[in-house]
Each structure stands twice: as C-alpha cells, then as structure tokens.
Coordinates of C-alpha atoms and ligand atoms in Angstrom, one line a residue:
M7 CA 111.5 92.9 139.9
T8 CA 112.8 96.7 138.4
E9 CA 116.2 97.9 139.2
T10 CA 117.0 99.3 143.2
L11 CA 115.6 102.2 143.6
D12 CA 117.6 104.9 143.8
I13 CA 116.8 106.4 147.5
T14 CA 118.5 109.5 148.8
I15 CA 119.2 108.8 153.0
T16 CA 119.5 112.0 155.4
K17 CA 119.4 109.8 159.0
V18 CA 118.6 111.1 162.4
A19 CA 121.7 112.7 163.6
K20 CA 119.8 111.2 167.2
S21 CA 118.1 108.1 167.6
R22 CA 114.5 108.8 169.8
L23 CA 114.5 104.6 170.4
A24 CA 116.3 105.3 173.6
E25 CA 113.8 107.5 175.4
T26 CA 110.8 105.0 173.7
D27 CA 109.5 102.9 175.7
F28 CA 108.7 99.3 174.3
N29 CA 105.9 98.7 177.3
N30 CA 103.5 100.7 176.7
L31 CA 102.8 100.9 172.4
P32 CA 99.2 101.8 172.0
F33 CA 98.7 101.8 168.5
G34 CA 99.5 104.4 165.9
R35 CA 101.7 107.1 168.5
T36 CA 104.7 105.7 168.0
F37 CA 107.0 106.7 164.8
S38 CA 110.3 105.0 164.2
D39 CA 113.2 108.0 163.4
H40 CA 112.9 108.1 159.3
M41 CA 110.2 107.7 157.0
F42 CA 109.7 108.0 152.8
V43 CA 108.3 110.0 150.7
A44 CA 108.1 110.5 147.2
D45 CA 107.2 113.0 144.9
Y46 CA 104.5 112.4 141.5
A47 CA 104.8 115.4 139.1
D48 CA 104.9 115.5 135.2
G49 CA 103.7 112.4 134.8
E50 CA 105.9 110.4 136.8
W51 CA 107.6 109.3 140.0
K52 CA 110.6 110.6 141.2
N53 CA 112.9 112.4 144.3
F54 CA 112.3 108.9 146.5
Q55 CA 114.1 109.4 149.6
I56 CA 113.8 108.2 153.1
V57 CA 114.4 111.7 156.1
P58 CA 114.0 112.3 159.5
Y59 CA 110.5 111.6 161.0
G60 CA 109.3 114.9 160.9
E61 CA 106.5 117.6 159.8
I62 CA 106.1 118.4 155.8
G63 CA 104.9 121.8 154.6
L64 CA 101.9 121.8 152.4
S65 CA 100.0 124.7 150.7
P66 CA 96.7 124.9 152.3
A67 CA 94.8 124.3 149.0
I68 CA 95.9 120.6 148.5
S69 CA 93.3 119.0 147.1
A70 CA 94.0 116.1 149.5
L71 CA 92.3 118.2 152.1
H72 CA 89.4 119.4 150.2
Y73 CA 87.9 116.8 148.2
G74 CA 89.4 113.6 149.9
Q75 CA 92.4 112.8 146.8
S76 CA 94.2 110.4 149.6
F77 CA 94.4 107.0 151.0
F78 CA 96.3 104.4 152.4
E79 CA 97.7 101.2 153.1
G80 CA 98.3 99.6 156.2
L81 CA 101.1 96.8 156.8
K82 CA 103.2 95.0 159.5
A83 CA 107.1 93.9 159.4
Y84 CA 107.9 91.3 162.2
K85 CA 111.1 90.4 163.8
H86 CA 111.6 86.9 163.4
V87 CA 112.9 84.8 166.8
D88 CA 116.1 84.3 165.2
G89 CA 116.8 87.8 164.3
K90 CA 115.7 88.8 161.0
V91 CA 112.7 90.6 159.6
S92 CA 110.1 89.8 156.8
V93 CA 107.4 92.5 155.8
F94 CA 104.0 90.6 155.5
R95 CA 102.9 90.1 151.8
P96 CA 103.2 93.7 150.8
Y97 CA 102.6 92.7 147.1
M98 CA 99.3 91.9 148.4
N99 CA 99.1 95.6 149.6
A100 CA 101.2 96.5 146.8
A101 CA 98.3 96.1 144.4
R102 CA 94.9 96.8 146.6
F103 CA 96.9 100.7 146.5
N104 CA 96.3 100.7 142.7
K105 CA 93.2 100.1 143.3
S106 CA 92.7 102.4 145.9
A107 CA 94.8 105.2 143.0
E108 CA 92.3 103.8 140.2
R109 CA 88.9 104.5 141.7
L110 CA 90.3 108.3 142.8
C111 CA 91.9 108.9 140.2
M112 CA 95.4 108.7 141.4
P113 CA 98.3 108.1 140.1
E114 CA 99.0 104.4 140.0
L115 CA 102.3 103.3 142.1
P116 CA 105.0 100.6 140.4
E117 CA 104.8 97.5 142.4
D118 CA 108.1 97.3 143.4
I119 CA 108.3 101.2 144.3
F120 CA 105.7 100.4 146.9
V121 CA 106.9 97.6 148.3
Q122 CA 111.6 98.8 147.9
S123 CA 110.6 101.8 149.7
I124 CA 109.0 99.8 152.8
A125 CA 111.7 97.6 152.4
A126 CA 114.6 100.0 152.6
L127 CA 112.8 101.9 155.3
V128 CA 112.5 99.0 157.3
D129 CA 115.5 98.2 157.0
L130 CA 117.0 101.3 158.3
D131 CA 114.2 101.5 161.3
K132 CA 114.7 97.4 161.6
D133 CA 115.6 98.6 165.9
W134 CA 112.4 99.6 166.0
I135 CA 111.1 96.6 165.3
P136 CA 109.4 95.3 168.9
A137 CA 110.8 91.7 169.6
K138 CA 108.0 90.0 171.6
P139 CA 104.8 88.2 171.2
N140 CA 101.4 90.0 169.6
H141 CA 104.3 92.8 168.4
S142 CA 105.2 94.1 165.0
L143 CA 106.1 96.8 164.0
Y144 CA 102.8 98.9 161.5
I145 CA 103.7 100.2 158.0
R146 CA 101.9 103.2 157.0
P147 CA 102.4 103.6 153.3
F148 CA 100.0 107.1 152.0
M149 CA 99.3 108.9 148.8
F150 CA 97.9 112.4 148.8
A151 CA 97.0 115.1 145.6
I152 CA 99.2 118.4 146.7
D153 CA 98.1 121.0 143.5
P154 CA 97.1 124.0 145.5
Y155 CA 94.6 124.7 143.4
L156 CA 90.4 124.7 144.7
G157 CA 89.0 123.7 141.1
V158 CA 87.0 119.5 141.5
A159 CA 89.6 117.7 139.7
P160 CA 92.0 115.0 139.9
S161 CA 95.1 117.1 140.7
K162 CA 98.2 116.5 139.4
T163 CA 100.6 116.5 141.5
Y164 CA 100.5 114.0 145.2
K165 CA 103.4 112.1 147.8
Y166 CA 103.6 108.7 148.5
M167 CA 104.9 108.8 151.6
V168 CA 106.1 105.6 154.1
I169 CA 106.2 106.1 158.2
C170 CA 105.8 103.4 160.8
G171 CA 105.7 102.8 164.8
P172 CA 105.5 100.0 166.7
T173 CA 103.0 98.2 167.8
G174 CA 100.7 95.7 169.7
P175 CA 97.1 94.8 168.6
Y176 CA 95.0 96.9 167.8
F177 CA 92.0 95.9 169.7
S178 CA 92.9 94.6 173.8
K179 CA 89.9 92.5 174.5
P180 CA 87.0 90.3 172.7
L181 CA 84.9 93.1 171.0
R182 CA 81.4 93.6 172.0
V183 CA 79.4 94.6 168.3
K184 CA 76.7 96.7 167.4
I185 CA 74.9 95.9 163.6
E186 CA 74.8 98.8 162.3
T187 CA 71.1 99.3 160.9
H188 CA 70.6 103.1 160.3
Y189 CA 74.0 103.9 158.9
S190 CA 75.7 103.3 155.5
R191 CA 79.8 103.2 155.9
A192 CA 79.4 101.5 151.5
V193 CA 77.1 101.6 149.1
E194 CA 77.1 100.0 145.8
G195 CA 78.5 101.5 142.9
G196 CA 81.0 103.6 145.4
F197 CA 84.6 103.4 147.2
G198 CA 84.0 101.3 150.1
Y199 CA 86.3 98.8 148.8
A200 CA 89.7 100.5 148.2
K201 CA 91.6 102.4 151.4
A202 CA 89.9 105.6 150.8
A203 CA 90.5 108.1 154.0
G204 CA 86.9 108.8 153.1
N205 CA 85.9 105.9 154.0
Y206 CA 87.0 106.5 158.0
G207 CA 86.1 109.9 158.0
G208 CA 82.6 109.2 157.2
A209 CA 82.6 106.1 159.7
M210 CA 83.5 107.9 162.8
L211 CA 79.9 109.3 163.9
P212 CA 78.6 106.2 163.2
L213 CA 81.0 104.4 165.5
K214 CA 81.3 107.2 168.2
K215 CA 77.5 107.1 168.5
A216 CA 78.4 102.9 168.8
V217 CA 80.7 103.7 172.0
E218 CA 78.7 105.8 173.4
E219 CA 76.6 103.8 173.6
G220 CA 79.2 101.2 175.4
Y221 CA 79.9 99.4 172.2
D222 CA 83.3 98.8 170.9
Q223 CA 82.8 98.9 167.1
L224 CA 80.5 98.3 164.5
I225 CA 78.9 95.7 161.9
W226 CA 78.5 97.2 159.2
T227 CA 75.7 95.8 156.9
D228 CA 74.9 96.5 153.3
G229 CA 73.5 99.8 152.4
K230 CA 70.1 98.8 150.8
E231 CA 68.5 96.3 153.4
H232 CA 71.0 96.4 156.1
A233 CA 70.0 93.1 156.2
Y234 CA 73.6 91.5 155.5
M235 CA 77.2 91.6 156.9
E236 CA 79.7 93.5 155.3
E237 CA 82.7 94.1 157.7
L238 CA 83.8 96.3 160.5
G239 CA 84.9 99.4 160.5
A240 CA 89.0 98.6 160.1
A241 CA 88.6 94.7 160.2
N242 CA 86.4 92.1 157.6
V243 CA 84.3 89.5 159.6
M244 CA 84.1 85.7 160.0
F245 CA 82.6 83.4 161.8
L246 CA 82.1 79.3 162.0
L247 CA 78.7 78.2 161.7
D248 CA 77.3 74.9 162.2
G249 CA 81.6 74.6 161.4
K250 CA 81.2 75.8 158.3
L251 CA 84.2 79.2 157.7
I252 CA 81.8 81.5 156.5
T253 CA 82.4 85.3 155.1
P254 CA 80.6 88.2 153.2
S255 CA 81.5 88.4 149.8
T256 CA 83.7 91.0 148.7
R257 CA 82.5 94.0 146.5
D258 CA 82.2 97.3 146.3
T259 CA 80.9 98.2 149.7
I260 CA 84.3 95.8 151.5
L261 CA 87.8 96.1 151.3
K262 CA 89.2 93.1 149.8
G263 CA 91.5 92.0 152.5
V264 CA 95.2 90.4 153.0
T265 CA 94.6 89.3 156.4
R266 CA 91.0 87.8 155.3
D267 CA 92.7 86.4 151.7
T268 CA 95.1 84.7 154.6
V269 CA 92.6 83.0 157.1
L270 CA 90.6 81.6 154.0
T271 CA 93.7 79.9 152.2
L272 CA 94.6 78.3 156.1
A273 CA 91.3 77.1 156.6
R274 CA 90.6 75.8 153.2
E275 CA 94.1 73.9 154.1
W276 CA 92.9 72.6 157.3
G277 CA 89.7 71.7 155.2
Y278 CA 86.9 73.7 156.7
T279 CA 84.5 74.1 154.5
V280 CA 84.6 78.0 153.3
E281 CA 81.6 80.0 152.1
E282 CA 82.3 83.7 150.3
R283 CA 79.3 84.6 150.2
R284 CA 76.3 87.3 151.6
V285 CA 76.0 86.7 155.3
S286 CA 72.6 87.8 156.4
I287 CA 72.1 88.9 160.0
A288 CA 69.8 86.5 160.6
E289 CA 71.8 83.7 159.7
V290 CA 73.9 84.6 162.1
L291 CA 71.6 85.8 164.7
E292 CA 69.8 82.4 164.7
G293 CA 73.3 80.6 165.1
A294 CA 73.9 82.4 167.7
K295 CA 71.1 81.3 169.6
N296 CA 70.8 77.8 168.6
G297 CA 74.4 77.6 169.7
K298 CA 75.6 76.4 166.2
L299 CA 78.0 80.1 166.0
T300 CA 80.8 78.3 167.0
D301 CA 83.1 81.4 166.7
A302 CA 83.8 85.0 165.4
F303 CA 86.2 87.7 165.0
G304 CA 87.7 90.2 162.7
A305 CA 90.9 90.0 160.3
G306 CA 92.4 92.5 159.5
T307 CA 96.3 93.8 160.0
A308 CA 96.3 96.1 162.5
A309 CA 93.4 93.9 164.3
T310 CA 95.0 90.8 164.3
I311 CA 92.3 87.2 164.7
A312 CA 90.3 90.0 166.7
P313 CA 87.7 87.8 168.7
I314 CA 84.2 89.6 168.3
G315 CA 82.6 88.5 172.2
E316 CA 79.5 89.8 171.7
I317 CA 76.6 91.2 169.6
E318 CA 74.4 93.3 169.4
H319 CA 70.9 93.9 167.2
G320 CA 68.3 95.2 167.5
G321 CA 67.9 95.8 171.3
N322 CA 69.3 92.5 172.4
L323 CA 72.5 91.1 173.0
Y324 CA 74.3 87.7 171.7
T325 CA 76.8 86.8 173.7
L326 CA 78.6 84.7 172.2
P327 CA 81.3 81.7 173.4
D328 CA 83.9 82.4 175.4
P329 CA 86.9 83.0 173.0
S330 CA 89.8 81.4 175.5
Q331 CA 87.8 77.8 174.2
R332 CA 87.0 78.8 170.6
E333 CA 89.1 75.9 168.7
F334 CA 89.4 78.6 165.0
S335 CA 90.6 81.4 165.9
K336 CA 92.7 80.7 168.3
K337 CA 94.4 77.5 166.0
V338 CA 94.9 80.7 162.8
L339 CA 96.7 83.6 165.6
K340 CA 98.8 80.7 166.4
T341 CA 100.0 79.3 163.0
L342 CA 99.9 82.8 161.7
D343 CA 102.5 83.8 164.7
E344 CA 104.3 80.6 164.0
I345 CA 104.6 81.7 160.8
R346 CA 105.1 85.5 161.0
Y347 CA 107.9 85.7 164.2
G348 CA 109.5 83.3 161.9
V349 CA 108.7 79.6 164.0
T350 CA 107.7 77.6 161.4
A351 CA 108.2 77.0 157.3
D352 CA 107.0 79.6 155.7
P353 CA 105.0 77.2 152.6
Y354 CA 103.0 79.9 151.4
G355 CA 105.8 82.6 150.5
W356 CA 104.2 85.3 152.7
N357 CA 107.3 86.8 154.6
Y358 CA 109.3 88.6 152.2
M359 CA 112.6 88.5 153.8
V360 CA 114.4 91.8 154.6
Ligands
PLP410 N1 88.2 96.7 156.0 C1 88.5 97.7 156.6 C2 87.9 98.5 156.5 C3 90.4 98.3 156.5 O1 90.2 98.9 157.0 C4 91.0 96.5 157.2 C5 92.2 97.4 157.5 O2 93.2 97.7 156.4 C6 90.7 95.8 156.8 C7 90.0 95.5 156.0 C8 91.5 94.1 156.8 O3 92.3 94.2 155.6 P1 93.6 93.6 155.5 O4 93.3 92.3 156.2 O5 94.0 93.8 154.4 O6 94.5 94.5 156.7
COI411 C1 95.1 98.2 159.6 O1 94.6 97.2 159.2 O2 96.0 98.2 158.3 C2 94.5 99.2 158.9 O3 94.2 100.2 158.4 C3 93.4 99.7 160.2 C4 93.3 101.4 160.2 C5 92.0 101.4 160.4 C6 93.8 101.3 162.0

C-alpha cells in the first residue's frame, strides 16, 4: 500500500440528496454530490481533488473526442445490513484499468491511487448508497486524453475522474437476446478486452437494430466464422449445459469480467465442473432443443446476474427454462448478495471495507 493519497476536498454547499427519488433509480441517470478528478502531466499524476459533481471545461481539440483515447471501469459500493460500506473487488478493476490504458497508449494509474480515490469518494457520498435489495452505488472511474492537438498520436496529458450514483440492476426482466452473426464487436488483435469507449460506440448500431426487432441484447460471436459465442454487450455470458458451467474463455475479443471470475470461483467451490473454452452456437442451441441447457445468464457489474429467457438465431427463437425455477443462477445471485450486503461472511476477501 502506498501512503495515503493527499486529496483536496471541496464539498457542495447543499446536497441534492433530499430532492432525489430513491424509489426511481434507472441505471446511470442519477449522480451523487461529488466527483474525483486528477491530472496527468509531465509524466505523473497530480492535483487529486474531490469537487462538487458538475460540468468540466475542455478544449474541443482533445484526442479523446477525435481519436478515442478514452476508457472506463465500472464497480459498485454496497451498504451492509449493519450500516458498514464496502466496494466489491476494486483491485480487480484497478488491474483491468491499466490493461485498458496500456492498449490505448495511455498512462498507468497506480492501483492504490485508483482504489483510494474510489474509497474517498464513496466515503464522502456514502449517504447516496441505497439501503435496499438489488441496489447499490454504481462507480464509474474513467480516463481520457486532453492534449488540444489534432495529430494522431498519444496525448501527453490526461484526466482521471470518478463519478458515481445510486442504482438498481441494469436489466429489469429476463433477456431476450439475439445471436449476432453479421456485425462484430471485436476481432483478434483488436481491443475488445479493453474497456475502451470505442467498443461501446461501435456496438450501438447493431444493438439498435436488434432492439428494433424486439430483442434486449446481443450475444456477440467471433469475427471470423460467427460460430462461437463471445459475450453480451455489457456482460459476460454463461451457460449451464449438461450440468456443467460453460463460458467462453477470455481472449483479445472478450472483456475479462470481475463478475465472471466471481461466479466461476463460486461454481468451482460448489463442486460444479467449470469449462472456460470456445463455446459454439451449435452446442448451446442443441442444448436448448434437447433440454440439456438448464440455465443461461449474463454476468456483469451493472447487469449483476441477468437471466437469458429467449435466444434467437437464424430466424428461430429458443425459449429457455423459466428463470424463476433455475437453480444455479438464483443460488449465485443470492450468495453474491449475501456477501455484498454483509449478511454472511466474506471468505474470499472480496469486500473492500471503506
Ligand atoms: N463485458 C462487457 C463488454 C462489459 O461492458 C462488462 C461490464 O463491465 C462485462 C463484460 C462484465 O464485466 P464486470 O463483471 O467486470 O463488470
Ligand atoms: C459495467 O457493468 O460496469 C459496465 O460497464 C456495463 C456498462 C457498459 C453499462
């Protein structure tokens, strides 16, 4: 652990808490009172500040806007049943933050600065953490290039910021997903494994088309053959096939999810056979037809454990077992919630106490 981060804190004159409707918290629309900001210049991170949440002034020439030197993370803080506050596995996100930075030619942020910036902000805004089931404080750290220079080259200056806000789950009902066999989100040698802003922008048109056709999400497939499953647009994907937990192995094209790792750890602990390998569309659909596919879900921070209710492929719609009767995904969600809300012990040390 490095020494404690020296943060200058400017608090809001008046909190917006009283005027926030905690009974209506769609994902990503409500922000807490404060945000964290730091600057990178002359080869180092400096000016660590917490200031009132609000607009920031920037040059219109910044490389983040023109060439996509921009990426983010997503993690959550929970209010425990005894009132304590924790953040879920923040060092995993810190490590992934730096993998994204490296791929986009952006500076590394020491993991302790990442975690301490989040802990300080969450501590100051802890009254914004909803104390109700399925709710949490969503934390969005991000970094972007701010050189006012239109040449295509890595910027020399950057901002690192953290904003957060109270939220319920990203998806409110079992997902109707379409297996995408035309567009690609990522290809080998690309940067699908990074949480780059551009990955999400490029996914919007295919998703918009799928939503127009009546689907909630896409399952992305490999860019070469469109024969193997990769991930959902905002979560990793998992299947319980013939009693085994099966998920695509991570590679260049797939984000290595924190929730993914968490679910696989629990499944192994519970004695399930876990297979991280290429997962073909054919085997999953065969399982849907012959009844061996008993569970399918997205796993992600915002998504939590999001059951897949129906899968479309090649004009055929496959209805999967009733999500309310599924043993595995229900047990995972319950166990995760019990750990995150401090109902049971945290044997894996996943809760970072604030
Ligand atoms: N895949 C993508 C593309 C995502 O955006 C996310 C969300 O962060 C995930 C997977 C799941 O990752 P995690 O569990 O770390 O949130
Ligand atoms: C997250 O789960 O933190 C994400 O980043 C998903 C987001 C794109 C909604």
